[in-house]
Coordinates of C-alpha atoms in Angstrom, one line a residue:
M1353 CA 141.6 73.9 130.6
D1354 CA 140.6 76.6 133.1
M1355 CA 136.9 76.4 134.0
F1356 CA 136.3 80.0 132.9
K1357 CA 137.9 79.3 129.5
D1358 CA 135.4 76.5 129.2
M1359 CA 132.7 78.9 130.2
S1360 CA 133.9 81.5 127.8
F1361 CA 133.6 79.0 124.9
F1362 CA 130.1 78.1 126.1
Y1363 CA 129.0 81.7 126.2
R1364 CA 130.4 82.5 122.8
S1365 CA 128.6 79.5 121.3
K1366 CA 125.4 80.2 123.1
R1367 CA 125.1 83.9 122.4
V1368 CA 123.7 85.4 119.3
M1369 CA 124.9 88.9 120.4
N1370 CA 128.3 90.2 121.3
V1371 CA 129.2 91.4 124.8
H1372 CA 131.5 94.4 125.2
I1373 CA 133.2 96.1 128.2
T1374 CA 134.8 99.5 128.4
N1375 CA 138.3 100.0 129.9
I1376 CA 140.2 103.3 130.5
Y1377 CA 143.8 104.0 129.4
G1378 CA 146.2 106.9 129.5
F1379 CA 147.2 109.1 132.4
I1380 CA 144.5 109.5 135.0
Q1381 CA 144.9 111.1 138.4
D1382 CA 142.7 108.4 140.1
Q1383 CA 145.0 105.4 139.7
E1384 CA 142.7 103.3 142.0
L1385 CA 139.8 103.8 139.6
K1386 CA 142.0 102.8 136.6
K1387 CA 143.2 99.7 138.5
K1388 CA 139.6 98.6 139.2
Q1389 CA 138.5 99.0 135.6
N1390 CA 141.6 97.1 134.3
I1391 CA 140.9 94.2 136.7
Y1392 CA 137.3 93.9 135.5
A1393 CA 138.3 94.2 131.9
D1394 CA 140.9 91.5 132.3
A1395 CA 138.4 89.1 133.8
A1396 CA 135.9 89.9 131.0
H1397 CA 138.6 89.2 128.3
V1398 CA 138.8 85.6 129.7
L1399 CA 135.1 85.3 129.2
G1400 CA 135.3 86.4 125.6
F1401 CA 134.0 90.0 126.0
K1402 CA 135.2 92.6 123.4
E1403 CA 137.0 95.6 124.8
M1404 CA 136.1 99.3 124.1
G1405 CA 139.2 101.3 125.0
I1406 CA 138.6 104.8 126.4
F1407 CA 141.5 107.2 126.7
N1408 CA 141.5 109.9 129.4
F1409 CA 141.9 113.4 128.1
D1410 CA 140.8 117.0 128.4
V1411 CA 137.3 116.8 126.9
S1412 CA 137.1 120.6 126.6
T1413 CA 139.7 120.6 123.8
D1414 CA 137.3 118.8 121.4
T1415 CA 134.4 120.4 119.6
E1416 CA 131.1 118.7 119.8
N1417 CA 131.6 117.2 116.4
E1418 CA 135.1 116.0 117.2
L1419 CA 133.9 114.4 120.5
S1420 CA 131.1 112.7 118.7
K1421 CA 133.5 111.3 116.1
R1422 CA 135.9 110.2 118.8
I1423 CA 133.1 108.2 120.6
D1424 CA 131.9 106.7 117.3
G1425 CA 135.4 105.3 116.9
I1426 CA 135.3 103.8 120.3
I1427 CA 132.0 102.0 119.7
S1428 CA 132.8 101.1 116.0
S1429 CA 132.7 97.3 116.8
L1430 CA 129.1 97.6 118.2
Q1431 CA 126.3 95.9 116.5
F1432 CA 122.5 96.2 117.0
N1433 CA 121.2 94.3 120.1
D1434 CA 124.6 93.8 121.6
L1435 CA 125.3 93.9 125.4
V1436 CA 127.7 96.5 126.8
F1437 CA 129.2 96.8 130.2
V1438 CA 130.2 100.4 130.7
Q1439 CA 132.6 101.1 133.5
L1440 CA 131.9 104.4 135.2
P1441 CA 133.1 107.0 135.8
T1442 CA 135.4 107.1 132.8
G1443 CA 137.3 110.0 134.3
N1444 CA 136.3 112.2 131.3
G1445 CA 133.4 113.9 133.1
E1446 CA 129.6 113.6 133.1
Y1447 CA 129.0 115.2 129.7
Y1448 CA 131.3 112.6 128.1
D1449 CA 129.7 109.7 130.0
N1450 CA 126.2 110.8 129.1
L1451 CA 127.1 111.1 125.4
L1452 CA 128.8 107.7 125.5
I1453 CA 125.7 106.0 127.0
N1454 CA 123.4 107.7 124.5
K1455 CA 125.4 106.6 121.5
I1456 CA 125.6 103.0 122.7
K1457 CA 121.9 102.8 123.4
A1458 CA 121.2 104.1 119.9
Y1459 CA 122.1 100.6 118.7
N1460 CA 119.2 99.1 120.7
T1461 CA 121.7 97.6 123.1
K1462 CA 121.3 96.5 126.6
V1463 CA 123.6 98.5 128.8
C1464 CA 125.0 97.5 132.2
I1465 CA 127.0 100.0 134.3
L1466 CA 129.8 98.7 136.4
L1467 CA 129.8 101.5 139.0
H1468 CA 133.1 101.8 140.8
Q1469 CA 132.4 105.2 142.6
I1470 CA 129.4 107.2 143.7
I1471 CA 128.4 109.5 140.8
E1472 CA 125.3 111.7 140.7
Y1473 CA 124.4 110.9 137.1
E1474 CA 120.6 110.8 137.5
Y1475 CA 119.9 110.5 133.7
V1476 CA 122.4 107.7 133.1
L1477 CA 121.5 105.7 136.1
N1478 CA 117.9 105.7 135.2
V1479 CA 118.2 105.0 131.5
V1480 CA 120.4 101.9 131.6
D1481 CA 119.1 98.3 132.0
L1482 CA 121.3 97.3 135.0
I1483 CA 123.6 98.9 137.5
M1484 CA 126.3 96.7 139.1
P1485 CA 128.0 98.4 142.1
T1486 CA 131.4 97.1 142.9
S1487 CA 131.4 98.1 146.6
N1488 CA 129.1 98.2 149.6
E1489 CA 129.4 101.9 149.7
V1490 CA 128.2 102.4 146.1
Y1491 CA 125.4 99.8 146.7
A1492 CA 124.2 101.7 149.8
Y1493 CA 124.1 105.0 147.8
L1494 CA 122.0 103.4 145.0
K1495 CA 119.5 101.9 147.5
E1496 CA 119.3 105.1 149.5
H1497 CA 118.3 107.0 146.2
N1498 CA 115.8 104.3 145.3
Y1499 CA 117.4 103.0 142.1
S1500 CA 115.6 99.8 141.4
N1501 CA 117.6 98.5 138.4
V1502 CA 120.5 97.4 140.7
F1503 CA 122.2 93.9 140.5
Y1504 CA 124.4 93.1 143.5
K1505 CA 125.3 90.1 145.6
K1506 CA 126.6 91.1 149.0
N1507 CA 128.0 87.6 149.7
I1508 CA 130.6 88.1 147.0
D1509 CA 131.9 91.5 148.2
Y1510 CA 135.6 90.7 149.0
E1511 CA 138.5 92.8 149.9
F1512 CA 141.1 93.3 147.1
E1513 CA 144.7 93.3 148.3
S1514 CA 147.6 94.5 146.3
S1515 CA 151.2 95.3 147.2
S1516 CA 150.3 99.0 147.3
N1517 CA 146.9 99.4 148.7
S1518 CA 143.5 97.8 149.3
S1519 CA 139.9 98.8 148.9
N1520 CA 136.5 97.2 149.5
I1521 CA 135.7 95.9 146.0
L1522 CA 134.9 92.6 144.3
S1523 CA 138.5 91.6 143.8
S1524 CA 138.9 87.9 143.5
D1525 CA 139.4 87.0 139.9
F1526 CA 137.0 84.1 140.3
Y1527 CA 134.2 86.1 141.8
I1528 CA 134.5 89.0 139.3
K1529 CA 134.0 86.5 136.5
K1530 CA 131.1 84.9 138.3
Y1531 CA 129.6 88.4 138.9
L1532 CA 129.9 89.3 135.2
I1533 CA 128.4 85.9 134.1
D1534 CA 125.4 86.3 136.4
A1535 CA 124.8 89.7 135.0
V1536 CA 124.9 88.5 131.4
D1537 CA 122.4 85.8 132.3
Q1538 CA 120.1 88.3 133.9
L1539 CA 120.2 90.6 130.8
E1540 CA 120.1 87.9 128.1
E1541 CA 117.4 85.7 129.4
P1542 CA 113.8 86.9 128.9
V1543 CA 111.9 87.6 132.1
L1544 CA 109.9 84.3 132.4
D1545 CA 109.5 83.9 136.1
D1546 CA 106.0 82.7 137.0
D1547 CA 105.4 85.6 139.4
V1548 CA 106.1 88.3 136.7
I1549 CA 103.1 89.9 135.1
H1550 CA 103.7 90.7 131.4
I1551 CA 101.8 93.7 130.0
G1552 CA 102.0 95.0 126.4
F1553 CA 101.3 98.3 124.7
G1554 CA 101.3 99.4 121.1
L1555 CA 103.0 102.8 120.6
H1556 CA 102.8 104.9 117.5
D1557 CA 103.7 108.4 118.6
K1558 CA 103.5 110.7 115.6
D1559 CA 103.0 113.9 117.7
G1560 CA 105.2 112.9 120.7
H1561 CA 102.2 112.8 123.1
Y1562 CA 101.0 109.2 123.0
S1563 CA 103.9 108.1 125.2
V1564 CA 102.4 110.3 128.0
W1565 CA 99.2 108.1 128.0
V1566 CA 101.2 104.9 127.9
G1567 CA 103.3 106.1 130.8
T1568 CA 100.2 107.1 132.8
V1569 CA 98.7 103.7 132.4
M1570 CA 101.9 102.1 133.6
Q1571 CA 102.0 104.5 136.6
S1572 CA 98.5 103.6 137.6
I1573 CA 99.3 99.9 137.3
L1574 CA 102.4 100.1 139.5
E1575 CA 100.5 102.2 142.2
H1576 CA 98.0 99.4 142.6
T1577 CA 100.1 96.3 142.7
D1578 CA 102.9 94.8 144.7
S1579 CA 103.7 92.2 142.0
R1580 CA 106.6 92.2 139.7
V1581 CA 105.7 93.6 136.3
C1582 CA 107.5 93.5 132.9
F1583 CA 106.2 96.0 130.4
H1584 CA 106.6 95.3 126.7
I1585 CA 106.5 98.4 124.5
L1586 CA 105.8 97.6 120.8
H1587 CA 106.9 100.8 119.0
D1588 CA 108.0 102.1 115.6
E1589 CA 110.5 104.9 114.8
T1590 CA 108.1 107.6 116.2
L1591 CA 109.2 106.9 119.8
S1592 CA 111.7 109.6 120.7
T1593 CA 114.8 109.1 122.9
D1594 CA 113.4 111.4 125.5
N1595 CA 110.0 109.6 125.8
K1596 CA 111.8 106.2 125.8
Y1597 CA 113.9 107.4 128.8
K1598 CA 110.8 108.7 130.6
L1599 CA 109.0 105.3 130.1
E1600 CA 112.0 103.6 131.5
M1601 CA 111.9 106.0 134.5
V1602 CA 108.2 105.0 135.2
A1603 CA 109.1 101.3 135.1
H1604 CA 112.3 101.6 137.2
N1605 CA 110.7 103.9 139.8
G1606 CA 108.1 101.2 140.3
S1607 CA 110.8 98.4 140.6
S1608 CA 109.6 96.9 137.3
K1609 CA 111.3 95.9 134.1
I1610 CA 110.6 97.4 130.6
E1611 CA 111.5 95.9 127.2
F1612 CA 111.2 97.8 123.9
H1613 CA 110.4 95.9 120.7
K1614 CA 110.8 97.7 117.4
I1615 CA 108.0 97.1 114.9
D1616 CA 108.2 97.8 111.2
E1617 CA 105.1 99.9 110.4
N1618 CA 105.4 98.8 106.8
D1619 CA 104.1 95.3 107.9
F1620 CA 100.7 97.0 108.1
S1621 CA 100.9 99.5 105.3
I1622 CA 98.5 97.6 103.1
V1623 CA 95.7 98.1 105.6
K1624 CA 96.7 101.6 106.8
N1625 CA 93.7 103.3 105.2
Q1626 CA 91.4 101.1 107.2
M1627 CA 93.2 102.3 110.3
S1628 CA 92.6 106.0 109.6
R1629 CA 90.4 106.5 112.6
F1630 CA 92.7 104.7 115.0
T1631 CA 96.4 104.7 115.7
I1632 CA 98.4 102.1 113.6
G1633 CA 100.0 101.2 116.9
A1634 CA 96.8 99.2 117.8
M1635 CA 97.9 96.7 115.1
F1636 CA 101.2 96.1 116.7
R1637 CA 99.6 93.7 119.3
C1638 CA 99.1 91.2 116.4
S1639 CA 102.8 90.7 116.4
L1640 CA 102.9 89.5 120.1
P1641 CA 102.7 85.7 119.6
E1642 CA 105.7 85.7 117.3
L1643 CA 107.6 88.6 118.8
L1644 CA 107.6 86.9 122.3
P1645 CA 108.0 83.2 121.5
D1646 CA 108.9 82.3 125.1
L1647 CA 105.8 83.9 126.6
N1648 CA 102.6 81.9 127.0
Q1649 CA 100.3 84.8 128.0
I1650 CA 100.3 88.6 128.2
I1651 CA 97.8 91.4 129.1
Y1652 CA 97.5 93.9 126.3
L1653 CA 96.2 97.4 127.2
D1654 CA 95.2 100.5 125.3
A1655 CA 96.8 103.8 126.2
D1656 CA 93.6 105.5 127.3
L1657 CA 93.1 103.6 130.5
F1658 CA 93.3 104.2 134.2
V1659 CA 93.9 101.1 136.3
N1660 CA 92.4 101.4 139.8
R1661 CA 92.8 97.8 141.0
D1662 CA 95.5 95.2 141.3
I1663 CA 96.4 93.9 137.8
K1664 CA 97.5 90.6 139.4
E1665 CA 93.8 89.7 139.9
L1666 CA 93.5 89.7 136.1
W1667 CA 96.8 87.8 135.6
D1668 CA 95.5 85.1 137.9
V1669 CA 92.5 84.4 135.7
D1670 CA 92.8 80.9 134.1
V1671 CA 92.8 81.5 130.3
R1672 CA 94.4 78.1 129.4
E1673 CA 91.3 77.0 127.4
Y1674 CA 90.8 80.3 125.6
C1675 CA 92.6 82.4 123.1
L1676 CA 91.4 85.7 124.5
A1677 CA 89.8 87.1 127.6
G1678 CA 88.0 90.4 127.5
V1679 CA 84.9 92.5 128.3
V1680 CA 81.8 92.9 126.2
D1681 CA 81.9 96.4 124.5
E1682 CA 79.3 98.5 126.3
G1683 CA 79.8 101.2 123.6
V1684 CA 78.2 99.2 120.8
D1685 CA 74.8 100.7 121.5
I1686 CA 76.1 104.1 122.4
H1687 CA 78.4 104.6 119.5
N1688 CA 78.4 103.1 116.0
Y1689 CA 77.2 99.6 115.6
P1690 CA 80.2 97.6 114.2
R1691 CA 79.4 96.9 110.5
I1692 CA 81.2 93.6 110.6
L1693 CA 78.3 92.2 112.6
N1694 CA 76.0 92.6 109.6
K1695 CA 78.3 90.3 107.6
Y1696 CA 78.8 87.8 110.4
P1697 CA 75.4 87.4 112.1
E1698 CA 76.6 84.6 114.3
I1699 CA 78.5 87.2 116.3
K1700 CA 75.9 88.9 118.5
K1701 CA 76.5 92.5 119.7
E1702 CA 76.0 91.2 123.3
S1703 CA 79.2 89.2 122.9
Y1704 CA 81.3 91.7 120.9
V1705 CA 84.5 92.3 122.9
N1706 CA 86.2 95.6 123.3
S1707 CA 90.0 95.2 122.7
G1708 CA 91.1 97.9 125.0
V1709 CA 91.8 95.3 127.7
L1710 CA 92.8 91.9 126.3
Y1711 CA 94.2 88.9 128.1
M1712 CA 96.0 87.1 125.3
N1713 CA 96.8 83.4 125.5
L1714 CA 99.8 83.5 123.2
K1715 CA 100.4 79.8 123.3
K1716 CA 96.9 79.0 122.1
L1717 CA 96.9 81.8 119.5
R1718 CA 100.0 80.4 117.9
E1719 CA 98.1 77.2 117.2
F1720 CA 96.0 79.1 114.7
G1721 CA 99.0 80.3 112.7
N1722 CA 100.6 83.7 112.4
L1723 CA 98.3 86.2 114.0
K1724 CA 99.7 89.2 112.2
K1725 CA 99.1 87.5 108.8
L1726 CA 95.6 86.3 109.8
V1727 CA 94.6 89.9 110.8
V1728 CA 96.0 91.6 107.7
D1729 CA 94.5 89.0 105.4
F1730 CA 91.1 89.4 107.0
L1731 CA 91.1 93.2 106.7
I1732 CA 92.0 92.9 103.0
D1733 CA 89.1 90.5 102.4
N1734 CA 86.7 92.5 104.6
P1735 CA 87.1 96.2 103.9
E1736 CA 83.8 96.9 105.9
A1737 CA 85.7 96.0 109.1
D1738 CA 85.7 99.6 110.3
L1739 CA 87.0 98.7 113.8
S1740 CA 90.2 97.2 112.4
D1741 CA 91.8 94.3 114.4
Q1742 CA 89.1 94.5 117.1
D1743 CA 86.7 93.3 114.4
V1744 CA 89.1 90.6 113.3
L1745 CA 89.7 89.2 116.8
N1746 CA 85.9 89.1 117.4
V1747 CA 85.3 87.2 114.2
L1748 CA 88.2 84.8 114.3
F1749 CA 88.0 83.9 118.0
H1750 CA 84.4 84.6 119.0
D1751 CA 83.9 81.1 120.3
K1752 CA 87.3 81.1 122.1
V1753 CA 86.8 84.1 124.3
L1754 CA 86.5 84.1 128.1
Y1755 CA 84.2 86.9 129.1
L1756 CA 85.4 89.0 132.0
D1757 CA 83.5 91.0 134.5
G1758 CA 82.7 94.5 133.2
S1759 CA 84.8 96.1 135.9
W1760 CA 87.9 95.1 133.9
N1761 CA 87.0 97.6 131.1
Q1762 CA 84.5 100.2 132.3
F1763 CA 83.8 103.2 130.1
V1764 CA 84.5 106.6 131.7
L1765 CA 81.4 108.0 130.0
M1766 CA 79.2 105.6 132.0
H1767 CA 81.0 106.3 135.2
R1768 CA 80.5 110.1 134.9
K1769 CA 76.8 109.6 134.2
D1770 CA 76.5 107.6 137.4
N1771 CA 78.3 110.5 139.3
V1772 CA 79.9 108.0 141.7
E1773 CA 81.8 109.7 144.5
K1774 CA 84.1 106.8 145.3
L1775 CA 86.0 105.0 142.5
D1776 CA 85.2 101.3 142.0
K1777 CA 87.9 98.7 141.8
A1778 CA 88.1 98.8 138.0
I1779 CA 90.0 99.6 134.9
F1780 CA 88.5 102.8 133.5
H1781 CA 88.5 103.3 129.7
Y1782 CA 88.5 106.8 128.2
A1783 CA 87.0 105.5 125.0
G1784 CA 85.2 108.3 123.1
T1785 CA 86.0 110.9 125.7
L1786 CA 88.8 113.0 127.1
L1787 CA 90.2 114.0 130.5
M1788 CA 87.9 116.7 131.9
L1789 CA 89.1 118.7 134.9
Y1790 CA 85.7 120.4 135.3
S1791 CA 83.6 117.3 135.4
H1792 CA 83.6 117.0 139.2
S1793 CA 84.1 113.3 138.6
Q1794 CA 86.5 111.3 140.8
I1795 CA 87.9 109.4 137.9
D1796 CA 89.1 112.5 136.1
L1797 CA 90.7 113.8 139.3
E1798 CA 92.5 110.5 140.0
Y1799 CA 93.6 110.3 136.4
F1800 CA 95.0 113.8 136.4
R1801 CA 96.9 113.0 139.7
A1802 CA 98.4 110.0 138.1
I1803 CA 99.7 112.1 135.1
C1804 CA 101.2 114.5 137.6
R1805 CA 103.2 111.7 139.2
T1806 CA 104.9 110.8 135.9
P1807 CA 108.1 112.3 134.4
W1808 CA 105.9 114.4 132.0
S1809 CA 104.1 116.2 134.9
D1810 CA 105.7 119.6 134.4
Y1811 CA 104.5 120.0 130.9
E1812 CA 101.2 118.1 131.3
M1813 CA 99.8 120.1 134.2
N1814 CA 99.7 123.3 132.1
H1815 CA 98.8 121.4 128.9
Q1816 CA 95.7 119.8 130.4
F1817 CA 94.5 123.1 131.8
E1818 CA 95.0 124.7 128.4
Q1819 CA 93.1 121.9 126.7
C1820 CA 90.2 122.1 129.1
F1821 CA 89.8 125.9 128.8
G1822 CA 90.2 125.6 125.0
R1823 CA 87.3 123.1 124.9
M1824 CA 85.1 125.4 127.0
N1825 CA 85.9 128.4 124.8
D1826 CA 85.1 126.3 121.7
R1827 CA 81.7 125.3 123.2
V1828 CA 80.8 129.0 123.6
Y1829 CA 81.9 129.7 120.1
Q1830 CA 79.7 126.8 118.7
Y1831 CA 76.6 128.0 120.6
Q1832 CA 77.1 131.6 119.4
N1833 CA 77.2 130.5 115.8
M1834 CA 74.3 128.0 116.2
L1835 CA 72.0 130.6 117.8
Q1836 CA 72.4 132.9 114.8
L1837 CA 71.0 130.1 112.5
L1838 CA 68.4 128.8 114.9
S1839 CA 66.9 132.2 115.3
N1840 CA 65.6 131.8 111.8
T1841 CA 62.1 130.3 112.2
N1842 CA 62.3 128.8 108.6
I1843 CA 65.5 126.9 109.3
K1844 CA 65.5 123.2 108.4
H1845 CA 67.2 120.8 110.8
I1846 CA 69.4 118.2 109.1
F1847 CA 71.2 115.5 111.1
Y1848 CA 74.1 113.5 109.8
G1849 CA 74.3 110.1 111.3
E1850 CA 72.6 106.9 112.4
E1851 CA 69.8 107.4 114.9
N1852 CA 71.6 106.5 118.1
E1853 CA 71.4 107.9 121.6
L1854 CA 73.4 110.9 120.7
L1855 CA 71.0 112.0 118.0
K1856 CA 67.9 111.2 120.0
T1857 CA 69.2 113.3 122.8
L1858 CA 69.6 116.2 120.4
Y1859 CA 66.1 115.7 119.0
N1860 CA 64.7 116.3 122.5
R1861 CA 66.7 119.6 122.8
I1862 CA 65.4 120.9 119.4
H1863 CA 61.8 121.3 118.3
L1864 CA 61.7 119.1 115.3
K1865 CA 59.6 120.2 112.4
D1866 CA 58.0 118.7 109.3
G1867 CA 60.7 118.4 106.7
D1868 CA 63.6 117.7 109.0
Y1869 CA 65.6 114.6 108.0
R1870 CA 68.8 112.7 108.4
V1871 CA 71.5 112.0 105.9
L1872 CA 74.2 109.3 105.4
E1873 CA 76.4 108.7 102.4
H1874 CA 74.0 105.8 101.6
A1875 CA 70.6 106.2 103.2
Q1876 CA 69.5 103.7 105.8
N1877 CA 66.0 103.7 107.0
M1878 CA 64.9 101.4 109.9
E1879 CA 61.4 100.6 111.1
Y1880 CA 61.6 102.6 114.3
D1881 CA 63.5 105.6 113.1
I1882 CA 62.1 109.0 114.1
L1883 CA 63.4 110.9 111.1
P1884 CA 63.7 109.6 107.5
C1885 CA 67.2 109.2 106.1
K1886 CA 68.3 110.4 102.7
D1887 CA 71.5 110.1 100.7
L1888 CA 74.1 112.7 101.5
S1889 CA 74.1 113.9 97.9
V1890 CA 70.6 115.6 98.4
L1891 CA 72.4 118.4 100.4
K1892 CA 73.8 119.7 97.1
D1893 CA 70.2 120.5 96.0
E1894 CA 68.9 121.7 99.3
K1895 CA 67.8 125.3 98.8
N1896 CA 66.1 126.0 102.1
P1897 CA 67.9 127.7 105.0
K1898 CA 69.5 124.8 106.9
I1899 CA 71.6 123.8 109.9
I1900 CA 73.4 120.5 109.9
F1901 CA 74.2 118.6 113.1
V1902 CA 76.9 115.9 112.7
N1903 CA 77.9 112.8 114.6
W1904 CA 81.5 112.8 113.6
E1905 CA 81.8 109.0 113.8
S1906 CA 79.2 108.5 111.1
D1907 CA 80.2 107.0 107.7
H1908 CA 83.3 105.4 109.3
C1909 CA 84.4 108.8 110.8
L1910 CA 84.4 110.5 107.4
A1911 CA 81.3 112.6 108.0
I1912 CA 83.2 115.9 108.6
Q1913 CA 85.4 115.3 105.6
N1914 CA 82.4 114.4 103.4
L1915 CA 80.6 117.7 104.3
E1916 CA 83.7 119.8 103.7
E1917 CA 84.1 118.2 100.3
L1918 CA 80.6 119.4 99.5
G1919 CA 81.7 122.9 100.4
F1920 CA 80.1 123.2 103.9
K1921 CA 82.2 124.9 106.6
N1922 CA 82.6 123.5 110.1
G1923 CA 81.3 125.8 112.8
K1924 CA 79.3 127.8 110.3
D1925 CA 77.2 125.5 108.1
F1926 CA 77.5 122.4 110.2
F1927 CA 78.2 121.7 113.8
V1928 CA 79.8 118.6 115.4
I1929 CA 77.4 117.5 118.2
S1930 CA 80.2 116.3 120.5
R1931 CA 81.8 119.7 120.5
F1932 CA 78.9 121.4 122.2
F1933 CA 77.3 118.5 124.1
S1934 CA 78.3 117.9 127.7
F1935 CA 80.0 114.7 128.6
F1936 CA 76.8 113.6 130.3
D1937 CA 75.2 113.5 126.9
G1938 CA 78.2 111.9 125.1
G1939 CA 80.1 115.1 124.2
F1940 CA 83.6 116.2 124.6
M1941 CA 82.7 118.8 127.3

């Protein structure tokens, strides 16, 4: 039996997905192109590939609906997660070829282009998983234009000879088969090389904007490392085709790989209410140990980060004896104290880890069972866990954590207060704050520049300016309305929230008077509190003129909703402190 027939049987028995290849038929002026495609298709048949026949025709004679149905017929044998070799050009034009690729990729397939001629299809060449040039000329063009997703072996570039003509392509039947087999291996096998850094993101993009932040983190990573990186995007159905393409562009432009993993959001529906203040995408990381069974470790990152150091330094940290590696949450004292610590006093706030940067030892985590089930079950049993899976990970693995240097997860709020001119080598975390172009802070400038180097730059430049000016106008509006109330000498000051640094700063700006007090849904009074705390319900009976200042994070981020349900109006009866405070004081400005 021919060795490639043996190999064909091996591949069919080994693969769980089908492999397809396109092939053109009908009359086509470029007979050389047709001959090349036929040769590759014939070699693929021997290997057990399924053929998708494409007939050459005048595309302009079809309506969009007719053309769409025609291509649906061509790809009718396609199943989800298959692998497709698309031979380009098809001879039917760029619009046809783009539509063909998009329809194939809708099946979550891996697509490899066998590129026989130079074509200036920027979209297609960036969105596919692999490009296989079949001549030195095409290969040179791809490298000149910095396409990184190229697979080519110069030492098997042979001259094809026929009775009629010859051209510089991979022509030997043996080497064509070998070329195709090597490409299948590259696309089928997970990226497990020891020198590849694996980085994961959870992506729930309900407004279409979250992808921008993920792409910006990726951009900052690639600009600070020479290492090979494989990004794993854990996403649900909210990820649009356009944003997926742009994420692929970021990875490919940085000579890195990207893999998309579809997550069923319904897996976490039972705890969705507990995730109301966070994106449900944060829960997707709990699927990583089972989703990537061949990986031993991965760095998980939130989307509100700017990486200003080589991520390989983190990858090289030895985590073999730990389940997780992370940085102590410096926001515990600044923001709300995690309520879960009251239930589990063995976990000290000084050792509570922020989950925005997590080095996960997947191999060791698997020893404790299914992480997704562990997290969901814990949240069901502990409804007071208001920081979702971050609370769970701290409780379940508090004695199995390697504590990293604080530079691996440095809050931007702290950096702005220090007013440092030169950025440290660090990962900066925009927790509890936003990009501020008027801050005169180096971190905001560098973060904005990184955004402008992504495929979203055209829209984001204007969008960020509009956002900043909008916040400045809102601050003026807040002060105008507050001054009208504060001019009343009989006004009573009421503060909604725990007595943290934010409230204490406001106390110093306002002349407190006898009778001023705080409220929470359920009053909590501590020994060293400056103002007494009362139940929120007392506001219904408060007859005196009053102004209410609100820490929006209070009562599990329900403070604003609670006041509105009592009939108070935002910006008229109560004011959110973060909306008029500067970023130096913990505000949004």
